[in-house]
């Protein structure tokens, strides 16, 4: 009784009408999956863990788009811009000041730079009355500008400190994340990197759940549904949009730093149109108003693409395209919300009562 | 067979501790498949995406070499297996697949990648895992790496065959147009070094972003400079548009190159006379008229009747797989460290281009370099032929991988005043 | 700097921006759909042209075939896929992105990594030590013709009036007896045909490969952003502005600076004139139409 109550109290801040998966059953399932994910490297080894870490860090990028697009109604096509800016910043900082301490500090600084970039761009757009689909195209253009610019920095004049930007080839040999100083320093590699990424993802996920189910979350959803009415209710819509955009930029930046340290490498292709489109695909397929959907879709789609590529089949890209088309056409609300609805439907049919108010994600 | 020096990297071992390390090791051993009976080669070449045009012949030629080896009994009496995914011209995919090849597939040797960017992306993974790796594209040169064998001709070899020929036949004023990325910049540096060595001058230089398809202003700039010949170091599908545009604009100054035709077979794809009067310095084009090459060409098209062309890189994959097999036979195992040691002794190789040799201490090839000319009808003729060895690492830098372990890429700007563009 | 060089380069760049953008702009401006497969539609037009020319068709006929093929493809895709997504604009982006992926790889599987290319017709214009491809210069009048044709189509014909009514207020248009479904289909087909025309026109002067579509995307999107919702005037203005900037900066500082200057201009224009240019363009168009 006491324990159950305590658990109920614990989950309360993370629940509400703006998220899927409320109620005890969900959290039990969540914990089971989490334990499985934590145990994954022990069962499958550090190579498998480091492959999986890539999907997990991408999921953070997907979350950054979900909160901006799904919850606030702004489709940013340029999340990869912040992802890449943070990745490049981390590379330049950690390689110029190479010591364990600075590598550790470079992470928050790089994320800060990404957030700052989002602040500048967001201010520029939302206070300049750039709206709707123009935000989408403008953010895409920003990513493409960065792509064009970074791709031509091959010459020896393009160095920051001691680090060459490298142009199209990008920056290789970026150090892995290191925590601690001197002898006690731990380099995050293999399984350790996986756990760190998993922790970052879970923290981002839970943090966003708390956010969207809180007061600010309601302001975000209200902005998405009707800007004018929200304004009349006394909210500063532009500020709401800007804050969400900065938060999204920071999350994308975190993902970008993890990416740069995952492969010890970053190149201008992270700003390219192909990579820019991918987060939109993850989020659209997973269900753009579902945080969980974004995470699940990202992991599944990326795993699937990797498996297809490993087969060496020339039909791999066709299969990817067809699967995406089919999911957009036949599961418009997103795969995860559809599954959620199906599960709830089944439960209702068997007469099980819900122990918490259910979310209405649409 | 599990012939690697270590199945997992030391760094990850330290980071994750013994228990996890043990699990990883177990994963490695079970991932290896049937154990002692096979030799597994990783062939990671693009068959879709931007570089598919260059990657597909590399894949084909690799399969041909492996098929021929298997017909002769494989390596050490074992049939050769392959791990041959399609990285789709995506460098991040390359990283994933390289890790998979090393850690999960336990390949005994790896051939991977077309562009320098790809090579530099995966080389840290290669070095960390001490994986024997063959990079076969003609490239800017300077990679001195204990685990990497660069089978393609370097910029100094390619340009060193064609540039002196151009100076001798057309004059001393050179205009360079080069792709604006690492490879193009370094190649342009080599043009300056070689121009200096051949008493010629680079009177103009233009770097063109890889995304550019419109060459109107470039063509005007060349006309303005009025050089004796142009060195065109253009790369990729977008830059291929240059040839139609310069022909259409009537720019008929002779052009030398180290990048087009032998890689992207522009003379087969474009309508004549787009490539008229283009001179290339390459170690291979499928038009080489020797009997040995023509036999090779007919074997290739017998296996791949619909194939488009055999490019330089494809032949480098072909002979280096055969070379690897000979080294494995010589040491009697697929132990990678032993094979590297064997290869570092040097080896004479009978390749489709002619008899060439491996320069063991620098992991590069002495190539049989030819100057090829493309005429009005896009017929290819051989104008000049000479053996050119890798010189930059072996003579200028003094790299010796037999003695020292290294994973560096050296650049000409650190050794030649002329190559340092920032000095001007 | 030679004045004729600059003029020809401007003509070249203007035509490229306008032709790259016009198909995208029609579909986006009239329907609000962002076609991320736009580059691949252009590629299909170029393949249709090149393959027909290789099969022996004279170049103009081959180009017509290229346009037709793309238009038919647009019709089929609209009827099967796009029309289901009109009330879900963002989903239509994902869908068209997926279509682009399928088209690129599909062409690679069908026709290989490259097909024999057509050479550029019409020779060159020589002046002093310089010369310029006649064909590339002639693309300028072609681009203007396309814009003029669209202007007439959308402002002077029954179809155009119905189409614009559909865009401004679909419900009222339907109530007045306009078959809005057909208007959307027709607009999408026109946009596809324009993309096909771009592919057809550039087939003899660019490299026709499965991935060629991506080389149009930057210019296309930038032009649409700068141009604003008013399709024709917007595209014309942005073609003029971006073409000039590209030509001048390329001429002065090199190709890279041309590209960067163009992209930065786009960002500045959006910020400074986001409402202004849109409003300006609208006013101008209304005035033109009001006469």
mmCIF file of C-alpha atoms in Angstrom, chain B residues 47-50 52-53 56 206-209 211-214 216-220 223-224 237-238 240-241 244-245 248-250 265 269-271, chain C residues 5 9 12-13 16 105 108 113-121 123-124 127 129-133 136 204-207 209 215 250 255-256 259:
data_model
loop_
_atom_site.group_PDB
_atom_site.id
_atom_site.type_symbol
_atom_site.label_atom_id
_atom_site.label_comp_id
_atom_site.label_asym_id
_atom_site.label_seq_id
_atom_site.Cartn_x
_atom_site.Cartn_y
_atom_site.Cartn_z
ATOM 1 C CA UNK B 47 26.671 0.479 -54.939
ATOM 2 C CA UNK B 48 24.140 3.232 -54.348
ATOM 3 C CA UNK B 49 24.340 6.936 -53.618
ATOM 4 C CA UNK B 50 26.707 9.529 -55.089
ATOM 5 C CA UNK B 52 27.994 4.233 -56.823
ATOM 6 C CA UNK B 53 29.415 5.030 -60.247
ATOM 7 C CA UNK B 56 30.271 -0.589 -58.397
ATOM 8 C CA UNK B 206 40.492 27.945 -58.876
ATOM 9 C CA UNK B 207 38.831 25.718 -56.293
ATOM 10 C CA UNK B 208 35.315 24.666 -57.125
ATOM 11 C CA UNK B 209 32.853 23.431 -54.512
ATOM 12 C CA UNK B 211 28.100 21.079 -55.415
ATOM 13 C CA UNK B 212 28.775 23.378 -58.387
ATOM 14 C CA UNK B 213 27.294 22.406 -61.757
ATOM 15 C CA UNK B 214 27.636 25.692 -63.604
ATOM 16 C CA UNK B 216 30.354 29.567 -67.075
ATOM 17 C CA UNK B 217 32.523 31.841 -64.956
ATOM 18 C CA UNK B 218 35.282 29.244 -64.587
ATOM 19 C CA UNK B 219 35.470 28.926 -68.363
ATOM 20 C CA UNK B 220 35.657 32.715 -68.716
ATOM 21 C CA UNK B 223 40.008 32.230 -71.210
ATOM 22 C CA UNK B 224 41.056 35.360 -69.416
ATOM 23 C CA UNK B 237 28.960 13.833 -60.925
ATOM 24 C CA UNK B 238 28.334 17.576 -60.604
ATOM 25 C CA UNK B 240 31.304 16.099 -64.901
ATOM 26 C CA UNK B 241 29.076 18.842 -66.299
ATOM 27 C CA UNK B 244 30.004 19.419 -71.954
ATOM 28 C CA UNK B 245 30.019 23.048 -70.952
ATOM 29 C CA UNK B 248 29.915 23.941 -75.878
ATOM 30 C CA UNK B 249 31.655 27.193 -74.957
ATOM 31 C CA UNK B 250 34.468 26.389 -77.369
ATOM 32 C CA UNK B 265 34.764 6.872 -67.510
ATOM 33 C CA UNK B 269 29.376 8.449 -70.936
ATOM 34 C CA UNK B 270 29.628 11.800 -72.678
ATOM 35 C CA UNK B 271 28.939 12.439 -76.312
ATOM 36 C CA UNK C 5 30.877 37.828 -69.263
ATOM 37 C CA UNK C 9 26.674 34.660 -66.343
ATOM 38 C CA UNK C 12 22.761 31.691 -66.953
ATOM 39 C CA UNK C 13 22.222 32.052 -63.200
ATOM 40 C CA UNK C 16 18.951 28.316 -63.410
ATOM 41 C CA UNK C 105 17.318 4.248 -56.465
ATOM 42 C CA UNK C 108 19.723 3.409 -60.669
ATOM 43 C CA UNK C 113 24.774 4.462 -62.524
ATOM 44 C CA UNK C 114 24.925 6.535 -65.667
ATOM 45 C CA UNK C 115 23.425 6.722 -69.130
ATOM 46 C CA UNK C 116 25.082 7.998 -72.309
ATOM 47 C CA UNK C 117 24.783 11.765 -72.254
ATOM 48 C CA UNK C 118 23.527 14.152 -74.912
ATOM 49 C CA UNK C 119 25.902 16.907 -75.933
ATOM 50 C CA UNK C 120 24.999 20.576 -75.752
ATOM 51 C CA UNK C 121 23.610 21.916 -79.047
ATOM 52 C CA UNK C 123 27.756 25.996 -80.283
ATOM 53 C CA UNK C 124 28.992 29.200 -78.738
ATOM 54 C CA UNK C 127 33.704 37.714 -78.310
ATOM 55 C CA UNK C 129 39.278 36.058 -76.121
ATOM 56 C CA UNK C 130 36.043 34.905 -74.496
ATOM 57 C CA UNK C 131 33.162 32.701 -75.513
ATOM 58 C CA UNK C 132 29.976 31.481 -73.925
ATOM 59 C CA UNK C 133 27.707 28.537 -74.636
ATOM 60 C CA UNK C 136 23.104 28.349 -71.772
ATOM 61 C CA UNK C 204 22.156 18.403 -72.518
ATOM 62 C CA UNK C 205 24.303 20.574 -70.279
ATOM 63 C CA UNK C 206 24.411 18.808 -66.907
ATOM 64 C CA UNK C 207 25.360 15.274 -65.976
ATOM 65 C CA UNK C 209 22.720 10.591 -63.172
ATOM 66 C CA UNK C 215 21.972 19.906 -57.359
ATOM 67 C CA UNK C 250 31.258 34.549 -58.493
ATOM 68 C CA UNK C 255 32.210 30.200 -57.252
ATOM 69 C CA UNK C 256 32.125 29.501 -53.533
ATOM 70 C CA UNK C 259 26.924 30.477 -53.474
#
